[in-house]
Each structure stands twice: as structure tokens, then as C-alpha cells.
Short mmCIF file of N, CA and C in Angstrom, two decimals:
data_model
loop_
_atom_site.label_atom_id
_atom_site.label_comp_id
_atom_site.label_asym_id
_atom_site.label_seq_id
_atom_site.Cartn_x
_atom_site.Cartn_y
_atom_site.Cartn_z
N UNK A 1 -25.24 126.79 -7.57
CA UNK A 1 -23.98 126.22 -8.02
C UNK A 1 -23.08 125.99 -6.81
N UNK A 2 -22.48 124.83 -6.75
CA UNK A 2 -21.53 124.54 -5.69
C UNK A 2 -22.15 124.08 -4.40
N UNK A 3 -23.43 123.68 -4.40
CA UNK A 3 -24.01 123.22 -3.14
C UNK A 3 -24.83 121.96 -3.37
N UNK A 4 -25.01 121.22 -2.30
CA UNK A 4 -25.78 119.99 -2.32
C UNK A 4 -26.54 119.90 -1.01
N UNK A 5 -27.82 119.64 -1.06
CA UNK A 5 -28.63 119.43 0.14
C UNK A 5 -29.45 118.17 -0.08
N UNK A 6 -29.58 117.38 0.98
CA UNK A 6 -30.43 116.20 0.93
C UNK A 6 -31.09 116.05 2.28
N UNK A 7 -32.31 115.60 2.31
CA UNK A 7 -32.99 115.44 3.59
C UNK A 7 -33.98 114.31 3.54
N UNK A 8 -34.30 113.80 4.73
CA UNK A 8 -35.30 112.75 4.84
C UNK A 8 -36.09 112.99 6.11
N UNK A 9 -37.39 112.79 6.04
CA UNK A 9 -38.25 112.90 7.21
C UNK A 9 -39.10 111.64 7.26
N UNK A 10 -39.20 111.06 8.44
CA UNK A 10 -40.06 109.89 8.56
C UNK A 10 -40.72 109.89 9.93
N UNK A 11 -41.85 109.23 10.03
CA UNK A 11 -42.58 109.13 11.29
C UNK A 11 -42.94 107.69 11.57
N UNK A 12 -42.87 107.28 12.82
CA UNK A 12 -43.20 105.92 13.24
C UNK A 12 -44.44 105.97 14.11
N UNK A 13 -45.50 105.37 13.64
CA UNK A 13 -46.75 105.30 14.40
C UNK A 13 -47.21 106.69 14.86
N UNK A 14 -46.81 107.72 14.17
CA UNK A 14 -47.16 109.10 14.45
C UNK A 14 -46.72 109.53 15.87
N UNK A 15 -45.85 108.78 16.48
CA UNK A 15 -45.34 109.12 17.82
C UNK A 15 -43.91 109.63 17.75
N UNK A 16 -43.16 109.21 16.75
CA UNK A 16 -41.77 109.63 16.60
C UNK A 16 -41.59 110.22 15.21
N UNK A 17 -41.04 111.41 15.15
CA UNK A 17 -40.73 112.05 13.87
C UNK A 17 -39.23 112.31 13.83
N UNK A 18 -38.58 111.88 12.76
CA UNK A 18 -37.14 112.06 12.58
C UNK A 18 -36.90 112.82 11.29
N UNK A 19 -36.05 113.83 11.36
CA UNK A 19 -35.69 114.62 10.19
C UNK A 19 -34.17 114.71 10.13
N UNK A 20 -33.59 114.34 8.99
CA UNK A 20 -32.14 114.41 8.80
C UNK A 20 -31.86 115.16 7.51
N UNK A 21 -31.00 116.15 7.59
CA UNK A 21 -30.56 116.91 6.42
C UNK A 21 -29.04 116.84 6.33
N UNK A 22 -28.52 116.54 5.14
CA UNK A 22 -27.08 116.56 4.90
C UNK A 22 -26.79 117.64 3.87
N UNK A 23 -25.62 118.25 3.97
CA UNK A 23 -25.30 119.32 3.03
C UNK A 23 -23.81 119.36 2.72
N UNK A 24 -23.49 119.89 1.56
CA UNK A 24 -22.14 120.23 1.13
C UNK A 24 -22.26 121.48 0.28
N UNK A 25 -21.58 122.52 0.70
CA UNK A 25 -21.76 123.81 0.04
C UNK A 25 -20.40 124.48 -0.16
N UNK A 26 -20.15 124.97 -1.35
CA UNK A 26 -18.93 125.74 -1.63
C UNK A 26 -19.32 127.21 -1.69
N UNK A 27 -18.65 128.02 -0.90
CA UNK A 27 -18.92 129.45 -0.85
C UNK A 27 -17.78 130.18 -1.53
N UNK A 28 -18.12 131.05 -2.46
CA UNK A 28 -17.15 131.88 -3.17
C UNK A 28 -17.30 133.32 -2.73
N UNK A 29 -16.32 134.12 -3.00
CA UNK A 29 -16.39 135.57 -2.78
C UNK A 29 -16.76 135.93 -1.34
N UNK A 30 -16.11 135.31 -0.37
CA UNK A 30 -16.35 135.63 1.04
C UNK A 30 -15.81 137.04 1.30
N UNK A 31 -16.64 137.90 1.85
CA UNK A 31 -16.24 139.29 2.10
C UNK A 31 -15.72 139.46 3.52
N UNK A 32 -14.63 140.22 3.62
CA UNK A 32 -14.02 140.51 4.91
C UNK A 32 -13.04 141.66 4.72
N UNK A 33 -12.60 142.24 5.81
CA UNK A 33 -11.59 143.29 5.77
C UNK A 33 -10.26 142.69 5.31
N UNK A 34 -9.67 143.30 4.26
CA UNK A 34 -8.35 142.86 3.79
C UNK A 34 -7.43 144.07 3.72
N UNK A 35 -6.11 143.84 3.82
CA UNK A 35 -5.18 144.97 3.77
C UNK A 35 -5.01 145.49 2.35
N UNK A 36 -4.84 146.81 2.25
CA UNK A 36 -4.52 147.46 0.98
C UNK A 36 -3.10 148.01 1.07
N UNK A 37 -2.50 148.21 -0.06
CA UNK A 37 -1.21 148.90 -0.08
C UNK A 37 -1.43 150.33 0.42
N UNK A 38 -0.54 150.81 1.26
CA UNK A 38 -0.69 152.17 1.79
C UNK A 38 -0.58 153.23 0.70
N UNK A 39 -0.09 152.84 -0.49
CA UNK A 39 -0.04 153.80 -1.59
C UNK A 39 -1.43 154.19 -2.07
N UNK A 40 -2.46 153.39 -1.69
CA UNK A 40 -3.83 153.72 -2.07
C UNK A 40 -4.41 154.81 -1.18
N UNK A 41 -3.73 155.08 -0.05
CA UNK A 41 -4.26 156.06 0.90
C UNK A 41 -5.12 155.42 1.98
N UNK A 42 -5.31 154.10 1.90
CA UNK A 42 -6.11 153.36 2.88
C UNK A 42 -5.31 152.16 3.38
N UNK A 43 -5.54 151.78 4.61
CA UNK A 43 -4.87 150.61 5.17
C UNK A 43 -5.57 149.32 4.82
N UNK A 44 -6.87 149.39 4.50
CA UNK A 44 -7.63 148.20 4.17
C UNK A 44 -9.07 148.53 3.87
N UNK A 45 -9.81 147.52 3.50
CA UNK A 45 -11.22 147.68 3.19
C UNK A 45 -11.85 146.33 2.92
N UNK A 46 -13.13 146.33 2.67
CA UNK A 46 -13.85 145.08 2.40
C UNK A 46 -13.41 144.53 1.04
N UNK A 47 -13.22 143.23 1.00
CA UNK A 47 -12.83 142.61 -0.25
C UNK A 47 -13.09 141.12 -0.23
N UNK A 48 -12.92 140.48 -1.38
CA UNK A 48 -13.10 139.05 -1.52
C UNK A 48 -11.87 138.36 -0.93
N UNK A 49 -12.06 137.59 0.13
CA UNK A 49 -10.91 136.94 0.76
C UNK A 49 -10.71 135.52 0.27
N UNK A 50 -11.66 134.94 -0.44
CA UNK A 50 -11.44 133.59 -0.94
C UNK A 50 -12.68 132.73 -0.99
N UNK A 51 -12.46 131.41 -0.82
CA UNK A 51 -13.55 130.44 -0.93
C UNK A 51 -13.41 129.39 0.18
N UNK A 52 -14.54 128.71 0.47
CA UNK A 52 -14.58 127.74 1.54
C UNK A 52 -15.59 126.65 1.21
N UNK A 53 -15.32 125.42 1.64
CA UNK A 53 -16.26 124.31 1.53
C UNK A 53 -16.78 124.00 2.92
N UNK A 54 -18.10 123.85 3.03
CA UNK A 54 -18.72 123.52 4.31
C UNK A 54 -19.60 122.30 4.09
N UNK A 55 -19.47 121.31 4.99
CA UNK A 55 -20.30 120.11 4.87
C UNK A 55 -20.69 119.64 6.26
N UNK A 56 -21.79 118.89 6.30
CA UNK A 56 -22.26 118.39 7.59
C UNK A 56 -23.67 117.86 7.51
N UNK A 57 -24.30 117.75 8.69
CA UNK A 57 -25.68 117.28 8.75
C UNK A 57 -26.38 117.86 9.96
N UNK A 58 -27.70 117.87 9.90
CA UNK A 58 -28.59 118.27 10.99
C UNK A 58 -29.58 117.13 11.18
N UNK A 59 -29.83 116.76 12.43
CA UNK A 59 -30.81 115.72 12.72
C UNK A 59 -31.70 116.18 13.87
N UNK A 60 -33.01 116.01 13.71
CA UNK A 60 -34.00 116.38 14.73
C UNK A 60 -34.91 115.18 14.98
N UNK A 61 -35.29 115.01 16.24
CA UNK A 61 -36.25 113.97 16.58
C UNK A 61 -37.31 114.59 17.50
N UNK A 62 -38.55 114.21 17.29
CA UNK A 62 -39.67 114.65 18.12
C UNK A 62 -40.45 113.39 18.51
N UNK A 63 -40.64 113.20 19.82
CA UNK A 63 -41.34 112.03 20.33
C UNK A 63 -42.58 112.49 21.09
N UNK A 64 -43.75 112.03 20.66
CA UNK A 64 -44.99 112.29 21.39
C UNK A 64 -45.12 111.23 22.48
N UNK A 65 -44.79 111.60 23.71
CA UNK A 65 -44.83 110.64 24.82
C UNK A 65 -46.27 110.37 25.22
N UNK A 66 -47.05 111.43 25.44
CA UNK A 66 -48.48 111.31 25.75
C UNK A 66 -49.21 112.33 24.91
N UNK A 67 -50.27 111.90 24.26
CA UNK A 67 -51.09 112.83 23.49
C UNK A 67 -52.55 112.41 23.67
N UNK A 68 -53.26 113.16 24.51
CA UNK A 68 -54.69 112.90 24.75
C UNK A 68 -55.44 114.20 24.51
N UNK A 69 -56.73 114.19 24.80
CA UNK A 69 -57.55 115.39 24.60
C UNK A 69 -57.06 116.55 25.46
N UNK A 70 -56.62 116.28 26.70
CA UNK A 70 -56.21 117.35 27.62
C UNK A 70 -54.71 117.43 27.87
N UNK A 71 -53.99 116.37 27.62
CA UNK A 71 -52.56 116.34 27.94
C UNK A 71 -51.75 116.11 26.67
N UNK A 72 -50.68 116.91 26.52
CA UNK A 72 -49.75 116.76 25.41
C UNK A 72 -48.34 116.86 25.99
N UNK A 73 -47.56 115.77 25.88
CA UNK A 73 -46.20 115.75 26.42
C UNK A 73 -45.28 115.25 25.32
N UNK A 74 -44.31 116.10 24.90
CA UNK A 74 -43.40 115.72 23.84
C UNK A 74 -41.95 115.95 24.27
N UNK A 75 -41.08 115.16 23.69
CA UNK A 75 -39.64 115.29 23.86
C UNK A 75 -39.05 115.64 22.50
N UNK A 76 -38.09 116.57 22.49
CA UNK A 76 -37.45 116.92 21.23
C UNK A 76 -35.94 117.02 21.45
N UNK A 77 -35.18 116.67 20.42
CA UNK A 77 -33.73 116.76 20.49
C UNK A 77 -33.19 117.03 19.08
N UNK A 78 -32.01 117.63 19.05
CA UNK A 78 -31.35 117.85 17.77
C UNK A 78 -29.84 117.73 17.94
N UNK A 79 -29.17 117.39 16.86
CA UNK A 79 -27.71 117.34 16.81
C UNK A 79 -27.30 117.85 15.45
N UNK A 80 -26.14 118.49 15.42
CA UNK A 80 -25.68 119.10 14.19
C UNK A 80 -24.17 118.98 14.12
N UNK A 81 -23.64 118.67 12.95
CA UNK A 81 -22.20 118.58 12.72
C UNK A 81 -21.87 119.45 11.51
N UNK A 82 -20.88 120.32 11.67
CA UNK A 82 -20.42 121.19 10.59
C UNK A 82 -18.90 121.11 10.49
N UNK A 83 -18.42 120.91 9.29
CA UNK A 83 -16.98 120.94 9.05
C UNK A 83 -16.75 121.87 7.87
N UNK A 84 -15.80 122.78 8.02
CA UNK A 84 -15.50 123.67 6.91
C UNK A 84 -14.00 123.68 6.65
N UNK A 85 -13.64 124.10 5.45
CA UNK A 85 -12.24 124.17 5.05
C UNK A 85 -12.05 125.33 4.09
N UNK A 86 -11.09 126.18 4.37
CA UNK A 86 -10.74 127.27 3.46
C UNK A 86 -10.05 126.65 2.26
N UNK A 87 -10.52 126.96 1.05
CA UNK A 87 -9.96 126.37 -0.16
C UNK A 87 -9.18 127.38 -1.00
N UNK A 88 -9.38 128.67 -0.74
CA UNK A 88 -8.71 129.69 -1.55
C UNK A 88 -8.67 131.00 -0.76
N UNK A 89 -7.55 131.74 -0.89
CA UNK A 89 -7.44 133.05 -0.27
C UNK A 89 -7.07 134.08 -1.34
N UNK A 90 -7.26 135.35 -1.01
CA UNK A 90 -7.02 136.43 -1.96
C UNK A 90 -5.53 136.56 -2.32
N UNK A 91 -5.29 137.07 -3.49
CA UNK A 91 -3.95 137.38 -4.00
C UNK A 91 -3.02 136.17 -3.97
N UNK A 92 -3.57 134.96 -4.10
CA UNK A 92 -2.75 133.76 -4.14
C UNK A 92 -2.10 133.36 -2.82
N UNK A 93 -2.54 133.96 -1.73
CA UNK A 93 -1.95 133.65 -0.42
C UNK A 93 -2.34 132.25 0.04
N UNK A 94 -1.47 131.67 0.86
CA UNK A 94 -1.77 130.39 1.50
C UNK A 94 -2.30 130.59 2.90
N UNK A 95 -1.98 131.75 3.52
CA UNK A 95 -2.47 132.06 4.86
C UNK A 95 -2.64 133.56 5.02
N UNK A 96 -3.50 133.93 5.95
CA UNK A 96 -3.77 135.34 6.23
C UNK A 96 -4.10 135.48 7.71
N UNK A 97 -3.30 136.27 8.41
CA UNK A 97 -3.55 136.53 9.83
C UNK A 97 -4.45 137.75 9.91
N UNK A 98 -5.60 137.59 10.55
CA UNK A 98 -6.56 138.68 10.66
C UNK A 98 -6.12 139.57 11.81
N UNK A 99 -5.72 140.77 11.51
CA UNK A 99 -5.12 141.69 12.49
C UNK A 99 -6.01 141.91 13.71
N UNK A 100 -5.39 141.88 14.87
CA UNK A 100 -6.02 142.21 16.16
C UNK A 100 -7.18 141.30 16.54
N UNK A 101 -7.22 140.07 16.02
CA UNK A 101 -8.31 139.16 16.36
C UNK A 101 -7.83 137.87 17.00
N UNK A 102 -6.56 137.52 16.81
CA UNK A 102 -6.07 136.23 17.29
C UNK A 102 -6.51 135.09 16.40
N UNK A 103 -6.90 135.40 15.15
CA UNK A 103 -7.38 134.37 14.21
C UNK A 103 -6.53 134.36 12.95
N UNK A 104 -6.47 133.19 12.32
CA UNK A 104 -5.72 133.03 11.08
C UNK A 104 -6.54 132.19 10.11
N UNK A 105 -6.51 132.57 8.85
CA UNK A 105 -7.11 131.77 7.78
C UNK A 105 -5.97 131.11 7.02
N UNK A 106 -6.12 129.81 6.74
CA UNK A 106 -5.08 129.09 6.02
C UNK A 106 -5.74 128.08 5.09
N UNK A 107 -5.27 128.03 3.85
CA UNK A 107 -5.81 127.09 2.87
C UNK A 107 -5.60 125.67 3.40
N UNK A 108 -6.68 124.87 3.35
CA UNK A 108 -6.63 123.49 3.81
C UNK A 108 -6.98 123.31 5.27
N UNK A 109 -7.26 124.41 5.97
CA UNK A 109 -7.61 124.33 7.39
C UNK A 109 -8.99 124.95 7.61
N UNK A 110 -9.59 124.69 8.78
CA UNK A 110 -10.91 125.27 9.07
C UNK A 110 -10.85 126.79 9.16
N UNK A 111 -12.01 127.41 8.91
CA UNK A 111 -12.13 128.86 9.01
C UNK A 111 -11.93 129.31 10.46
N UNK A 112 -11.14 130.36 10.66
CA UNK A 112 -11.02 131.01 11.96
C UNK A 112 -10.27 130.20 13.01
N UNK A 113 -9.08 129.70 12.68
CA UNK A 113 -8.28 129.01 13.69
C UNK A 113 -7.57 130.05 14.56
N UNK A 114 -7.45 129.71 15.84
CA UNK A 114 -6.78 130.61 16.77
C UNK A 114 -5.29 130.69 16.46
N UNK A 115 -4.77 131.92 16.39
CA UNK A 115 -3.36 132.19 16.15
C UNK A 115 -2.97 133.28 17.13
N UNK A 116 -2.38 132.88 18.24
CA UNK A 116 -2.08 133.83 19.32
C UNK A 116 -1.00 133.24 20.22
N UNK A 117 -0.49 134.04 21.17
CA UNK A 117 0.47 133.48 22.11
C UNK A 117 -0.14 132.30 22.87
N UNK A 118 0.64 131.22 22.95
CA UNK A 118 0.16 130.00 23.59
C UNK A 118 0.36 130.09 25.10
N UNK A 119 -0.72 129.96 25.83
CA UNK A 119 -0.69 129.95 27.29
C UNK A 119 -0.03 128.67 27.77
N UNK A 120 0.97 128.79 28.63
CA UNK A 120 1.70 127.61 29.12
C UNK A 120 1.49 127.38 30.61
N UNK A 121 0.53 128.09 31.19
CA UNK A 121 0.22 127.86 32.60
C UNK A 121 0.80 128.92 33.50
N UNK A 122 0.94 128.56 34.77
CA UNK A 122 1.43 129.48 35.80
C UNK A 122 2.69 128.88 36.43
N UNK A 123 3.71 129.70 36.62
CA UNK A 123 4.91 129.25 37.30
C UNK A 123 4.55 128.89 38.73
N UNK A 124 4.73 127.62 39.12
CA UNK A 124 4.31 127.20 40.46
C UNK A 124 5.09 127.86 41.59
N UNK A 125 6.30 128.36 41.28
CA UNK A 125 7.12 128.99 42.31
C UNK A 125 6.77 130.45 42.52
N UNK A 126 6.45 131.17 41.40
CA UNK A 126 6.22 132.61 41.51
C UNK A 126 4.76 133.02 41.29
N UNK A 127 3.97 132.14 40.68
CA UNK A 127 2.59 132.48 40.36
C UNK A 127 2.45 133.34 39.12
N UNK A 128 3.57 133.56 38.39
CA UNK A 128 3.55 134.40 37.19
C UNK A 128 3.00 133.61 36.00
N UNK A 129 2.23 134.27 35.11
CA UNK A 129 1.73 133.59 33.91
C UNK A 129 2.88 133.29 32.96
N UNK A 130 2.70 132.23 32.13
CA UNK A 130 3.75 131.82 31.21
C UNK A 130 3.18 131.59 29.81
N UNK A 131 4.01 131.89 28.78
CA UNK A 131 3.65 131.71 27.39
C UNK A 131 4.81 131.08 26.63
N UNK A 132 4.56 130.67 25.39
CA UNK A 132 5.61 130.13 24.53
C UNK A 132 6.42 131.27 23.94
N UNK A 133 7.78 131.14 23.94
CA UNK A 133 8.63 132.17 23.34
C UNK A 133 9.08 131.72 21.95
N UNK A 134 9.88 132.54 21.28
CA UNK A 134 10.29 132.29 19.89
C UNK A 134 11.11 131.00 19.74
N UNK A 135 11.83 130.60 20.78
CA UNK A 135 12.63 129.38 20.71
C UNK A 135 11.82 128.13 21.04
N UNK A 136 10.54 128.29 21.37
CA UNK A 136 9.71 127.17 21.75
C UNK A 136 9.73 126.89 23.24
N UNK A 137 10.49 127.68 23.98
CA UNK A 137 10.56 127.55 25.43
C UNK A 137 9.45 128.35 26.10
N UNK A 138 9.65 128.65 27.37
CA UNK A 138 8.65 129.34 28.18
C UNK A 138 9.18 130.70 28.60
N UNK A 139 8.30 131.71 28.54
CA UNK A 139 8.63 133.04 29.02
C UNK A 139 7.52 133.55 29.92
N UNK A 140 7.91 134.39 30.89
CA UNK A 140 6.93 135.04 31.75
C UNK A 140 6.68 136.48 31.30
N UNK A 141 7.39 136.90 30.24
CA UNK A 141 7.26 138.25 29.70
C UNK A 141 6.37 138.16 28.45
N UNK A 142 5.16 138.73 28.51
CA UNK A 142 4.22 138.63 27.39
C UNK A 142 4.80 139.26 26.12
N UNK A 143 5.66 140.28 26.25
CA UNK A 143 6.25 140.91 25.07
C UNK A 143 7.18 139.96 24.32
N UNK A 144 7.67 138.90 24.98
CA UNK A 144 8.53 137.91 24.33
C UNK A 144 7.72 136.73 23.78
N UNK A 145 6.44 136.67 24.09
CA UNK A 145 5.58 135.58 23.61
C UNK A 145 5.34 135.73 22.12
N UNK A 146 5.30 134.61 21.42
CA UNK A 146 5.06 134.64 19.97
C UNK A 146 3.73 133.94 19.67
N UNK A 147 3.07 134.42 18.64
CA UNK A 147 1.82 133.81 18.20
C UNK A 147 2.12 132.48 17.53
N UNK A 148 1.33 131.48 17.84
CA UNK A 148 1.47 130.16 17.22
C UNK A 148 0.10 129.68 16.79
N UNK A 149 0.08 128.77 15.82
CA UNK A 149 -1.16 128.17 15.36
C UNK A 149 -1.58 127.14 16.40
N UNK A 150 -2.70 127.37 17.09
CA UNK A 150 -3.15 126.49 18.15
C UNK A 150 -3.96 125.30 17.65
N UNK A 151 -4.22 125.24 16.33
CA UNK A 151 -4.99 124.14 15.71
C UNK A 151 -6.35 123.94 16.38
N UNK A 152 -6.97 125.04 16.77
CA UNK A 152 -8.31 125.03 17.35
C UNK A 152 -9.10 126.14 16.67
N UNK A 153 -10.33 125.84 16.28
CA UNK A 153 -11.16 126.79 15.56
C UNK A 153 -12.14 127.49 16.49
N UNK A 154 -12.60 128.67 16.10
CA UNK A 154 -13.60 129.40 16.88
C UNK A 154 -14.97 128.73 16.79
N UNK A 155 -15.13 127.82 15.83
CA UNK A 155 -16.42 127.16 15.64
C UNK A 155 -16.35 125.70 16.09
N UNK A 156 -17.22 125.32 17.01
CA UNK A 156 -17.29 123.93 17.46
C UNK A 156 -17.93 123.09 16.36
N UNK A 157 -17.37 121.92 16.05
CA UNK A 157 -17.96 121.11 14.97
C UNK A 157 -19.30 120.48 15.36
N UNK A 158 -19.50 120.17 16.63
CA UNK A 158 -20.73 119.52 17.09
C UNK A 158 -21.54 120.48 17.95
N UNK A 159 -22.86 120.43 17.79
CA UNK A 159 -23.76 121.17 18.67
C UNK A 159 -25.08 120.41 18.74
N UNK A 160 -25.87 120.73 19.74
CA UNK A 160 -27.15 120.05 19.85
C UNK A 160 -27.88 120.49 21.11
N UNK A 161 -29.03 119.92 21.30
CA UNK A 161 -29.82 120.25 22.48
C UNK A 161 -31.03 119.34 22.58
N UNK A 162 -31.74 119.48 23.71
CA UNK A 162 -32.94 118.68 23.91
C UNK A 162 -33.88 119.44 24.84
N UNK A 163 -35.12 119.01 24.87
CA UNK A 163 -36.10 119.64 25.75
C UNK A 163 -37.43 118.91 25.73
N UNK A 164 -38.31 119.34 26.63
CA UNK A 164 -39.64 118.78 26.77
C UNK A 164 -40.68 119.88 26.62
N UNK A 165 -41.83 119.56 26.09
CA UNK A 165 -43.00 120.42 26.07
C UNK A 165 -44.12 119.65 26.78
N UNK A 166 -44.74 120.26 27.75
CA UNK A 166 -45.85 119.64 28.47
C UNK A 166 -46.98 120.65 28.51
N UNK A 167 -48.17 120.20 28.16
CA UNK A 167 -49.35 121.08 28.28
C UNK A 167 -50.53 120.29 28.81
N UNK A 168 -51.34 120.99 29.57
CA UNK A 168 -52.56 120.42 30.15
C UNK A 168 -53.69 121.43 30.00
N UNK A 169 -54.68 121.08 29.25
CA UNK A 169 -55.84 121.95 28.99
C UNK A 169 -55.42 123.34 28.54
N UNK A 170 -54.41 123.38 27.67
CA UNK A 170 -53.99 124.65 27.10
C UNK A 170 -52.94 125.41 27.89
N UNK A 171 -52.59 124.94 29.08
CA UNK A 171 -51.53 125.59 29.87
C UNK A 171 -50.26 124.80 29.62
N UNK A 172 -49.20 125.50 29.18
CA UNK A 172 -47.99 124.77 28.77
C UNK A 172 -46.73 125.17 29.52
N UNK A 173 -45.80 124.26 29.49
CA UNK A 173 -44.47 124.46 30.09
C UNK A 173 -43.47 123.86 29.10
N UNK A 174 -42.43 124.63 28.83
CA UNK A 174 -41.38 124.17 27.91
C UNK A 174 -40.06 124.13 28.65
#
């Protein structure tokens, strides 16, 4: 329930193989540490933090460059795209800052966005580090720095790789 997967595989002259998978999946009951009222005697525990939609695709290609009795040389590559969005949080919340991690969950945004003091560089005159303060200006005192939503997620949307396999009479190199 709540997921969709589709894929296609095809080969051209048995030298090129292409595989593409697309998906859309809704995840419910995501478990994570959540805060409890201190009247329970505990500061927090594992609980259902909400729901998320994840969609994307994976694509792989394999090319047989040379294939003889003694020599086998292939090229392979893959690319993957993932996009996710938090759709629901516990107790009707719209956002939840995960304590001591520098991460925030917010409905309508990707999972695990950075929420921390914004680095503003180095003061060229003194060499001191600088951050954003509560007024939106710059401070060199980290205790005056405020956490802001950096609109960047811990998860890269694109990933991929490539490589070669070469073998000669059973001796291989990857």
C-alpha cells in the first residue's frame, strides 16, 4: 500500500543492456527519538514521527566492449535520483528540530534539512570566524549565533558511478 515501482530492461545486439526503475513510495510510521513530557519520568523515546513520500529512478547500463573466448571487457555505469518530502509529523506539528543533530524535519520539505548556525566566513581583518546573529547580521561570538534553516538536505538527490571490468583467460581487473 502506498508504493509504486516500474522497471524496464532491454538489450541491443546483446552488447548493451539498459535497466531503468522508477518508484514512488509513501512511508508511514517512521520511527525516531521523540520528546516526551517530563511528567512521564522520561525525556524521550522511540515513537512514530510521521510520514514521507519518496520518488525517483535508478538507471544502469552495461556495455560489452569486447567479448571473445579469452578476453572480456565491459563498461558499466549507473545513475540514481531520489526526492523525498515529509508529509506528516507527530502530534500535529509542522516542524520538529532533532536535538543535538543540526537537523530539522518540516512538513513539505525534504527529510533531514540542516538547521544550525549559518557560517558567514572569516573576518578578513582579524581572521575570526563569523556566523549569522538573531538580527540577521554577523557575529564573531558563537554564543550569539542563531540556528537557521539552510535549505540543504543531508541526502544528495543525485548519485551515480561507473567502472570497467577486464579479464583475460580468467584473470580479471575491476
